[in-house]
Short mmCIF file of C-alpha atoms and ligand atoms in Angstrom, two decimals:
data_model
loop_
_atom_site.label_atom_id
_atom_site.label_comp_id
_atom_site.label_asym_id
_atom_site.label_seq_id
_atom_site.Cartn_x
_atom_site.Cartn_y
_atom_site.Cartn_z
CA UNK I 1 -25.01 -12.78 1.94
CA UNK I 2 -24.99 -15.60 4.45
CA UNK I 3 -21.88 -17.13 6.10
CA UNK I 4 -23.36 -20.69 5.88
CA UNK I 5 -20.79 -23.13 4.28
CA UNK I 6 -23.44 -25.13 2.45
CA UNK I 7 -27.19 -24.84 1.51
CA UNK I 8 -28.32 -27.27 4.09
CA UNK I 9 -27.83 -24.98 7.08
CA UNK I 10 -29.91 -21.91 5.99
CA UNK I 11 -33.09 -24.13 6.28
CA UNK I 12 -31.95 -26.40 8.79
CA UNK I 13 -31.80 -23.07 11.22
CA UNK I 14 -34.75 -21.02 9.52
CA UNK I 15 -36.61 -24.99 10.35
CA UNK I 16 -35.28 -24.80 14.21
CA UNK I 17 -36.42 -20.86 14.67
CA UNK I 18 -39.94 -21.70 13.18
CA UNK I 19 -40.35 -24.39 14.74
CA UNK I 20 -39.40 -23.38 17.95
CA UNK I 21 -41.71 -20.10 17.69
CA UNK I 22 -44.93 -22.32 16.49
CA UNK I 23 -44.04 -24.69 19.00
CA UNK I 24 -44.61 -22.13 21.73
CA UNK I 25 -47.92 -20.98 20.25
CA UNK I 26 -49.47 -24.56 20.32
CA UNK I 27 -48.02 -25.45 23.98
CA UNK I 28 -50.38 -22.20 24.68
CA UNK I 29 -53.38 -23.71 22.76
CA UNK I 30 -53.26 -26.77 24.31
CA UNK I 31 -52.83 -25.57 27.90
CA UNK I 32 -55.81 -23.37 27.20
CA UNK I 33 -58.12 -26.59 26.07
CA UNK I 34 -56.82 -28.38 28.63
CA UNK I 35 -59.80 -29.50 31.01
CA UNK I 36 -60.51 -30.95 34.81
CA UNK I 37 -61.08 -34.59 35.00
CA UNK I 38 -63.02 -35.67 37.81
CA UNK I 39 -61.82 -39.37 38.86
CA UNK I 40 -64.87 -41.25 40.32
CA UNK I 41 -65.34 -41.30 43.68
CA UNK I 42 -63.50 -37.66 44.09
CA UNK I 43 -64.99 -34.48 44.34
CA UNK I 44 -64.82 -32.49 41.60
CA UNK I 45 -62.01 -29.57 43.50
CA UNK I 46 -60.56 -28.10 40.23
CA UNK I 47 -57.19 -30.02 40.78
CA UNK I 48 -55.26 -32.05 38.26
CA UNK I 49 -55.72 -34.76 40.41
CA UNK I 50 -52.26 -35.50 40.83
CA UNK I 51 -51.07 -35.45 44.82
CA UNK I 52 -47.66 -35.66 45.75
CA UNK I 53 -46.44 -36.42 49.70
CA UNK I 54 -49.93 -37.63 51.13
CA UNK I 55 -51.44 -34.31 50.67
CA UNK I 56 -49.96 -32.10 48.50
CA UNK I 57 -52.32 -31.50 45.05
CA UNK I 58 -52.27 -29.28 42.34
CA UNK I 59 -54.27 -26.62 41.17
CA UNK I 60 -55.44 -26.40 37.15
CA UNK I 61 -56.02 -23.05 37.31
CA UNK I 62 -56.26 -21.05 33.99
CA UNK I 63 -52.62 -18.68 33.17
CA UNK I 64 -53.26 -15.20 34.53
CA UNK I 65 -54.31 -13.25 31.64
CA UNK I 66 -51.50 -10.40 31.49
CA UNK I 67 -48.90 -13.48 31.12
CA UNK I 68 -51.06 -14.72 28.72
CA UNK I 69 -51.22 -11.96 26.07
CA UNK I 70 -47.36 -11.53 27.05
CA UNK I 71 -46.81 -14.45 25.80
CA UNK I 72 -49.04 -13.90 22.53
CA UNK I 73 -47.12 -11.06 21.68
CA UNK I 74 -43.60 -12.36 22.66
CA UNK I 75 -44.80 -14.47 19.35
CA UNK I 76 -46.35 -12.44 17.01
CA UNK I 77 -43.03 -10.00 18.14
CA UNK I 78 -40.56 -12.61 17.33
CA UNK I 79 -42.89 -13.37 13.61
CA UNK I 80 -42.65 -9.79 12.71
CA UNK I 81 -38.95 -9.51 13.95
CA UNK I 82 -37.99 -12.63 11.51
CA UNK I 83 -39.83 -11.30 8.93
CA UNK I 84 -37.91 -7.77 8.99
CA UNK I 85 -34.47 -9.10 10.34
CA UNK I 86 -32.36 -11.92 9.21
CA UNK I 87 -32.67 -14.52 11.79
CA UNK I 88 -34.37 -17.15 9.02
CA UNK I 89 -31.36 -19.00 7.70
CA UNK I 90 -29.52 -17.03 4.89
CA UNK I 91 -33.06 -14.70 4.50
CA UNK I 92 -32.04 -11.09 5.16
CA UNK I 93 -35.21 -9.87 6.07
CA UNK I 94 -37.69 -7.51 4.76
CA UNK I 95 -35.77 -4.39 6.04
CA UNK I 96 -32.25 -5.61 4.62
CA UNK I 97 -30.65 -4.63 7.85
CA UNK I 98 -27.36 -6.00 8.63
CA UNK I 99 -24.31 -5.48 11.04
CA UNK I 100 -22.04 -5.37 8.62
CA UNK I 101 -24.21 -2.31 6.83
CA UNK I 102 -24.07 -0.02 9.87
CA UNK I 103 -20.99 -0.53 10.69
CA UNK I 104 -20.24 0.97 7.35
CA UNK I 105 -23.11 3.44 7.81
CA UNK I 106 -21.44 4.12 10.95
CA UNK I 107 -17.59 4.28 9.40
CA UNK I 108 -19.04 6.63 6.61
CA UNK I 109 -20.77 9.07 8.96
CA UNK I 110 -17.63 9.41 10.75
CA UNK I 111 -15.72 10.05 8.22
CA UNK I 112 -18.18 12.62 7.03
CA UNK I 113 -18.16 14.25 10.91
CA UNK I 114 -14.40 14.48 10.77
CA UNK I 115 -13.77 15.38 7.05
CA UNK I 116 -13.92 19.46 7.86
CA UNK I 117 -11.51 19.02 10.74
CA UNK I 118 -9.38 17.15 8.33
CA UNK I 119 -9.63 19.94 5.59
CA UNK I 120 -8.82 22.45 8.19
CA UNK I 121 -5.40 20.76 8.89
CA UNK I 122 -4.97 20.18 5.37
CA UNK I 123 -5.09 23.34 5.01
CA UNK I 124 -2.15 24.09 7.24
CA UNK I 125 1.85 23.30 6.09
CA UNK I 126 3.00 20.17 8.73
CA UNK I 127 5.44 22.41 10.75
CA UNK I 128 2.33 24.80 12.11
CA UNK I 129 0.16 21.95 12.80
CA UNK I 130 2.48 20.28 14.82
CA UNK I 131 1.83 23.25 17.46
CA UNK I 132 -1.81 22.46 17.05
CA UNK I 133 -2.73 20.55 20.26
CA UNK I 134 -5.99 19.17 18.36
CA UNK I 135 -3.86 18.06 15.38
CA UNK I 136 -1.14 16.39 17.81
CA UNK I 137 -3.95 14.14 19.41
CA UNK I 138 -5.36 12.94 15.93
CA UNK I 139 -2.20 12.38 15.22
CA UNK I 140 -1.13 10.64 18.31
CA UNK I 141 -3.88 8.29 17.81
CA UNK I 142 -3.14 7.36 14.23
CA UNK I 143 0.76 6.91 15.34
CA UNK I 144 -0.32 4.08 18.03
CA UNK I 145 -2.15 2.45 15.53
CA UNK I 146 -0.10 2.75 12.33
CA UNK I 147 3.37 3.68 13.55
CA UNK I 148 4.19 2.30 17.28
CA UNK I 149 4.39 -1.32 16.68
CA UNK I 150 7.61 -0.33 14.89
CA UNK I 151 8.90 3.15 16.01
CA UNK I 152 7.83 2.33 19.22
CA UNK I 153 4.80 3.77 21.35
CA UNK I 154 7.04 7.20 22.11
CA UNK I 155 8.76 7.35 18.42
CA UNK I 156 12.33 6.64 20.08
CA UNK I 157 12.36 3.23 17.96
CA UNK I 158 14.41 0.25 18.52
CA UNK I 159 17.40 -1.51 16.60
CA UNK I 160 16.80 -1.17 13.04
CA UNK I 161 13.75 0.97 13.71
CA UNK I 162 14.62 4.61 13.67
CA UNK I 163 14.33 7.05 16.11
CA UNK I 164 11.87 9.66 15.23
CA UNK I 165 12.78 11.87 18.60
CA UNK I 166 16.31 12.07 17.28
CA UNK I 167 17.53 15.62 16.11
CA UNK I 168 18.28 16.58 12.48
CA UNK I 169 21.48 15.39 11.95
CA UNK I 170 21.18 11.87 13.56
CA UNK I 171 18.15 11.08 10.98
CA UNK I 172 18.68 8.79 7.81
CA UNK I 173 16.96 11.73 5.63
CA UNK I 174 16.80 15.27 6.52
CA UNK I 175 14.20 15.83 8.95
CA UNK I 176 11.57 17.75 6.82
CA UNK I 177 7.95 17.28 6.22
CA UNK I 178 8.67 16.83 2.14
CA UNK I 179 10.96 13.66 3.99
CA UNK I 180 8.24 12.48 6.45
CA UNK I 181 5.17 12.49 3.97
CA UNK I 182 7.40 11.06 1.31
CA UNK I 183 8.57 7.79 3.92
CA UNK I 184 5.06 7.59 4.99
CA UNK I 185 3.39 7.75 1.80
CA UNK I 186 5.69 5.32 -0.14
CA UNK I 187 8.08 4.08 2.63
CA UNK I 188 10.87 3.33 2.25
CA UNK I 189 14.41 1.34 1.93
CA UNK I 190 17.65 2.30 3.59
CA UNK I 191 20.14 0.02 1.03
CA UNK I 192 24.06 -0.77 2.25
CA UNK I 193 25.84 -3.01 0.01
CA UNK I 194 27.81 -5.53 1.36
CA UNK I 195 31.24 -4.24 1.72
CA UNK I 196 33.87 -6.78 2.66
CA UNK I 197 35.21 -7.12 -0.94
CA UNK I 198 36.25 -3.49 -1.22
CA UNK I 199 37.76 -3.42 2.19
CA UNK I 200 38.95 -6.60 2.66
CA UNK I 201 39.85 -9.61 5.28
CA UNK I 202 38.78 -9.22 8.93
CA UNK I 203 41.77 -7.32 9.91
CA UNK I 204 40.81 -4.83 7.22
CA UNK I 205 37.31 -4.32 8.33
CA UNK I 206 38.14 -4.58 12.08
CA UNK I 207 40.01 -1.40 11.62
CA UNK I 208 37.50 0.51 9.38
CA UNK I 209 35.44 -0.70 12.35
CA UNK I 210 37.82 1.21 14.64
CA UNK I 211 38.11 3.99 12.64
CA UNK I 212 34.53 4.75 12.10
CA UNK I 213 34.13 4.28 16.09
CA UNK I 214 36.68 6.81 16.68
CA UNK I 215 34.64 9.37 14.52
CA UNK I 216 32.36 9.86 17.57
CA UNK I 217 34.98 9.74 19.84
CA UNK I 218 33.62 6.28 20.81
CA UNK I 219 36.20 3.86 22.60
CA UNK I 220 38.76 2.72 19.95
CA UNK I 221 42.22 1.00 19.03
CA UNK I 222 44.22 4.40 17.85
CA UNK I 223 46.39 2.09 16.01
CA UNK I 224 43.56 0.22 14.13
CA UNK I 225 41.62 3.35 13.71
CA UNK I 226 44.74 5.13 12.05
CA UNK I 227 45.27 2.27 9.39
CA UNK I 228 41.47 1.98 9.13
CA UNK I 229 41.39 5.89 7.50
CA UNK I 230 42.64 4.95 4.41
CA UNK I 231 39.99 1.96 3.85
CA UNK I 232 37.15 4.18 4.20
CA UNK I 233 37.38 5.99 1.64
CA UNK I 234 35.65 2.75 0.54
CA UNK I 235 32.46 4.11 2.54
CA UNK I 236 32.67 7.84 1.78
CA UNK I 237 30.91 7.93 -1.62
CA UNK I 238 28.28 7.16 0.69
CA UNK I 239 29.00 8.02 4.53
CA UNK I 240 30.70 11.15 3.35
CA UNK I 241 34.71 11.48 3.49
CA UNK I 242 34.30 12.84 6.88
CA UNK I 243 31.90 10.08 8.22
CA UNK I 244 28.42 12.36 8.41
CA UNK I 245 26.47 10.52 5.91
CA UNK I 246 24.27 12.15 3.36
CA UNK I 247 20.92 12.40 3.72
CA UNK I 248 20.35 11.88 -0.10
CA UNK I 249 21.50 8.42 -0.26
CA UNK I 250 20.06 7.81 3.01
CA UNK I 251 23.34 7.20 4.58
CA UNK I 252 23.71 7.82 8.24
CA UNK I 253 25.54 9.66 10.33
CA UNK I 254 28.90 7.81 11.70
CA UNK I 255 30.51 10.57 13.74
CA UNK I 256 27.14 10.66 15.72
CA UNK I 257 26.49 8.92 19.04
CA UNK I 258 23.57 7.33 17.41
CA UNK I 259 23.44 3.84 16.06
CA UNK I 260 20.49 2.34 14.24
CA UNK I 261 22.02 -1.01 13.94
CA UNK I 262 24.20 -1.20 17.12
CA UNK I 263 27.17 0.32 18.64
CA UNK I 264 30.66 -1.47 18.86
CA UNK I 265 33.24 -3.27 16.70
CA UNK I 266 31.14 -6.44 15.84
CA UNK I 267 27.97 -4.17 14.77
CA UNK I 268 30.15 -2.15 12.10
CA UNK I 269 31.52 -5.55 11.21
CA UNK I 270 28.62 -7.14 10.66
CA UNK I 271 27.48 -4.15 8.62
CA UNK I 272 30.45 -3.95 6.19
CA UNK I 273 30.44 -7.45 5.21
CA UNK I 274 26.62 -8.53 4.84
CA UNK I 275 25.07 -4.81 4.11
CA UNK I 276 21.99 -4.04 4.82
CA UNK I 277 18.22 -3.37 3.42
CA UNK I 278 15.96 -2.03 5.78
CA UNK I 279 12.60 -1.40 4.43
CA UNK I 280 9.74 1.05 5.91
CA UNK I 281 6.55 -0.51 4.13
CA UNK I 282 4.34 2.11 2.30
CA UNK I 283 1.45 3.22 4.22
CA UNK I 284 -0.12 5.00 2.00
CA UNK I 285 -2.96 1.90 1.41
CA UNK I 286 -3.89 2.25 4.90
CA UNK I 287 -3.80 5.86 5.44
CA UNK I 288 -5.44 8.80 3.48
CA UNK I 289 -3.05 11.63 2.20
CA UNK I 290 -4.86 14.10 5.23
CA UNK I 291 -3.93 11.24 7.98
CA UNK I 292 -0.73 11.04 6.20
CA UNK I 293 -0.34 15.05 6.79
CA UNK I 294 -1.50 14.89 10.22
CA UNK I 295 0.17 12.04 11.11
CA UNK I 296 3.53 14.07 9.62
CA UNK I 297 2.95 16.99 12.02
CA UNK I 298 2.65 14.71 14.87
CA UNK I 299 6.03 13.22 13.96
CA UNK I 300 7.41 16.50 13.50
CA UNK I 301 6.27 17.36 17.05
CA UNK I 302 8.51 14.54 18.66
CA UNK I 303 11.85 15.70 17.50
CA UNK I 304 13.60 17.46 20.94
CA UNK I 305 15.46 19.62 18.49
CA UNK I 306 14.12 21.18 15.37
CA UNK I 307 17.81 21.75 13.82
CA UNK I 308 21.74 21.81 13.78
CA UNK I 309 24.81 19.24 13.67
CA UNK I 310 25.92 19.64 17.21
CA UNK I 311 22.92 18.61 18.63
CA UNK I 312 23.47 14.45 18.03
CA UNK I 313 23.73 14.23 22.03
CA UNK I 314 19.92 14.04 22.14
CA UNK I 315 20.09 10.68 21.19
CA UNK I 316 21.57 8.22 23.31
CA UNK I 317 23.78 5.42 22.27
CA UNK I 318 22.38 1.75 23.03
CA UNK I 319 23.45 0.22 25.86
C1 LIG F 401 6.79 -2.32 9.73
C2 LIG F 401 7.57 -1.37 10.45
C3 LIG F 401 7.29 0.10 10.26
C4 LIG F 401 6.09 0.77 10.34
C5 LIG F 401 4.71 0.20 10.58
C6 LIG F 401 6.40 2.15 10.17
N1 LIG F 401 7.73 2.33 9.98
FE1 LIG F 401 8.67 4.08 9.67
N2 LIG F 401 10.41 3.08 9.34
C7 LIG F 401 10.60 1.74 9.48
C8 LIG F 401 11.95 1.40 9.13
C9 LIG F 401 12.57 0.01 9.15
C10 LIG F 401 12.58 2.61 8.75
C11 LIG F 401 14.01 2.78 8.28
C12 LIG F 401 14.11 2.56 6.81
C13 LIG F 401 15.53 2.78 6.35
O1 LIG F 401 16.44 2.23 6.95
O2 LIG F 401 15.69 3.56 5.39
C14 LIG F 401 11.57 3.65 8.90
C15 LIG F 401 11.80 4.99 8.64
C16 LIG F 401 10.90 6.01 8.93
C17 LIG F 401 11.18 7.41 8.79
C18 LIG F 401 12.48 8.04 8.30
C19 LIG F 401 13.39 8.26 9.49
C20 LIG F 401 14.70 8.87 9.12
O3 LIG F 401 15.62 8.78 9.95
O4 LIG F 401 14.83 9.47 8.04
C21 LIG F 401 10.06 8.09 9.19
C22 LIG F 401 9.84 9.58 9.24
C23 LIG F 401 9.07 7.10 9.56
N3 LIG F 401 9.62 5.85 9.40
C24 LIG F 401 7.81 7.39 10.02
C25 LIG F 401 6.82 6.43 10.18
C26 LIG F 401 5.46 6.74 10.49
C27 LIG F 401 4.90 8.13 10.73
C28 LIG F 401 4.79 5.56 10.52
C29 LIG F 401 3.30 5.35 10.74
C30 LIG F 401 2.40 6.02 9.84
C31 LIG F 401 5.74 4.51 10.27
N4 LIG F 401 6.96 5.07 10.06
C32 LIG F 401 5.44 3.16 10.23
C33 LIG F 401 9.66 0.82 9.87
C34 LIG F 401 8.31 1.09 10.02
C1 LIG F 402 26.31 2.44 -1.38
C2 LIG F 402 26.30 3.29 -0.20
C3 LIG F 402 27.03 2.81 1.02
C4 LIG F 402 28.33 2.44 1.15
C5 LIG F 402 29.39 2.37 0.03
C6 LIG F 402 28.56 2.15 2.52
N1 LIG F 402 27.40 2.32 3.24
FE1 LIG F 402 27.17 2.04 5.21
N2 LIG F 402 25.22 2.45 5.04
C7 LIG F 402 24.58 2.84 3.88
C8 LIG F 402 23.19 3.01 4.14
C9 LIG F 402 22.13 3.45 3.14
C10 LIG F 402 22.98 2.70 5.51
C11 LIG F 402 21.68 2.73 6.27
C12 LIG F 402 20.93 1.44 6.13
C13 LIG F 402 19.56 1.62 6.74
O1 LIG F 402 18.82 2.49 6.31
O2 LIG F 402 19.26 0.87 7.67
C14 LIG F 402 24.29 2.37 6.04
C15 LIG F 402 24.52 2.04 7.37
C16 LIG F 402 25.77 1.84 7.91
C17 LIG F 402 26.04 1.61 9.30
C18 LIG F 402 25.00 1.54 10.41
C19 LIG F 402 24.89 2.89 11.07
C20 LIG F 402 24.03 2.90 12.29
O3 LIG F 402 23.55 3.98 12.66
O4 LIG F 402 23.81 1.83 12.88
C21 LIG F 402 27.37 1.47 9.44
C22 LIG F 402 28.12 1.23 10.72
C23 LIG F 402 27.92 1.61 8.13
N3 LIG F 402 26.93 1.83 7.22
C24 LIG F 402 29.27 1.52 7.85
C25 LIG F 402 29.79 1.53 6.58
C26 LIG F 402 31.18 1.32 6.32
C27 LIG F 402 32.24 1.11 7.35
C28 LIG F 402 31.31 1.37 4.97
C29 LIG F 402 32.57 1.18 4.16
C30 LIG F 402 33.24 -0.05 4.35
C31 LIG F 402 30.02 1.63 4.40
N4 LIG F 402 29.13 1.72 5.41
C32 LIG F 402 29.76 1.75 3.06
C33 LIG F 402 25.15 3.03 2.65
C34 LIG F 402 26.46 2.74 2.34
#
């Protein structure tokens, strides 16, 4: 149970720690035995004899008596406290205390504290508990740790990373807690095959491009955009034939103002010819299905609007 890399160090620091406690005991002993000599020709004064600048000499006076026994039982305290504690190379003492064990003493009691509060939100469907103020802060806690390093610290994401404040319709799947506990639990991969052999050279995709830019009313090339219609019906198995994805497939939005892997011609581009596979990793080994929940309400809290298509202009478009 030791974290000694070979056998030699166990006894080379149990040796050390003896020794050093032993040591003490028999500087004590012989300061105790430790007697006056009286040089001929000097009076015998109770000094050491030694003198130091002409006249200064010292004392052998006996240790006060308090510091005495202190330092007794410093000893026989630091005997008994090897005996019960490790401290003697890889022996784990009498007691079989550790820090390792209460920490886990410590992680289980917790667990048991908050295990009714737990149950309680368990017991609740996500959408109530996220307007539980006590079930928000658990889960605002367990979304720094778990979540924020990827959604971002306030959920609004980054390129690549989606944005969990967004509104219904600009979200990859439909913004339910069935979808949230289901990305959590297992994660999850948002697959676009690469496109440019169904669409064609760069002119080809540059005006898809164009075209699916002008389905937000985004600055376009009319001209492009017009011959670009026809090619996307390429796309619309997946995006939908009028460009608003399907949440099934995971597909996003295109007529939306929102754009999880960049705005403008060269982003759509880039898209149609080398796809895409963004994954969510499964979090389900680090969370428990009740963090899971909570967590899920606390996500479901973020969104600025709960519903409808019209609403895309809560998300902004990247600069
Ligand atoms: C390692 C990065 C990473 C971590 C950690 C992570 N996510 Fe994700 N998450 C992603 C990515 C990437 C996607 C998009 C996957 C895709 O394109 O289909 C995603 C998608 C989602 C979605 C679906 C969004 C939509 O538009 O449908 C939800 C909900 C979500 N994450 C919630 C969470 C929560 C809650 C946590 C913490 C418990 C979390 N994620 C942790 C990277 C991460
Ligand atoms: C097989 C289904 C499929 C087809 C076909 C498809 N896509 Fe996609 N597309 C997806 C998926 C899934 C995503 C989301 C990837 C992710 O989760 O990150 C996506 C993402 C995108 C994005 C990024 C959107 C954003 O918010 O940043 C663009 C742009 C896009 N597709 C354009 C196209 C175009 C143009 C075509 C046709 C040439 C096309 N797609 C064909 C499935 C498809």
């Amino acid at each position: 149970m030791s974290d000694f890399t070979n056998g030699f160090w166990p006894w080379y620091v149990a040796a050390i720690s003896l020794f050093s406690v032993l040591a003490c005991g028999l500087l004590l002993y012989l300061a105790s035995k430790a007697t006056v000599v009286t040089h001929p020709g000097k009076v015998a004064d109770n000094t050491t004899g030694h003198v130091w600048d002409e006249n200064l000499s010292e004392y052998n006076n006996p240790l006060p008596r308090w510091w005495l026994w202190l330092f007794i039982l410093t000893i026989v305290f630091s005997l008994v406290y090897l005996v019960a504690f490790p401290g003697l190379g890889s022996f784990s003492g009498l007691l079989k205390w550790s820090a390792e064990g209460e920490h886990q003493q410590d992680v289980t009691q917790l667990r048991a504290d908050v295990a009714p509060l737990y149950t309680a939100f368990s017991a609740q469907p996500v959408e109530a508990l996220a307007k539980n103020p006590q079930a928000l802060a658990v889960g605002e806690r367990l979304f720094m740790n778990h979540c924020s390093q990827c959604h971002g610290s306030d959920g609004a994401g980054s390129k690549g990373f989606p944005n969990l404040t967004n509104a219904n319709a600009a979200w990859l799947g439909a913004r339910t807690a069935e979808h949230i506990v289901q990305t959590v639990t297992n994660g999850r991969t948002g697959l676009m095959p690469p496109m440019a052999a169904a669409v064609g050279g760069e002119a080809e995709m540059s005006e898809v491009a164009h075209y699916v830019l002008s389905l937000s009313g985004s600055p376009h090339n009319d001209i492009k955009a017009f011959s670009g219609k026809k090619l996307f019906s390429a796309c619309a198995a997946c995006h939908g034939v009028d460009g608003k994805g399907n949440k099934t497939l995971g597909a996003p939005n295109l007529a939306d103002d929102y754009w999880l892997h960049g705005w403008g011609e060269a982003a759509i581009v880039s898209m149609i010819k080398n796809g895409k596979s963004n994954v969510m990793p499964a979090q389900s080994p680090k969370l428990s299905a009740e963090q899971i929940h909570v967590v899920a309400a606390y996500v479901f809290s973020l969104a600025k609007t709960s519903t409808g298509a019209a609403d895309s202009a809560a998300s902004a478009k990247p600069p």
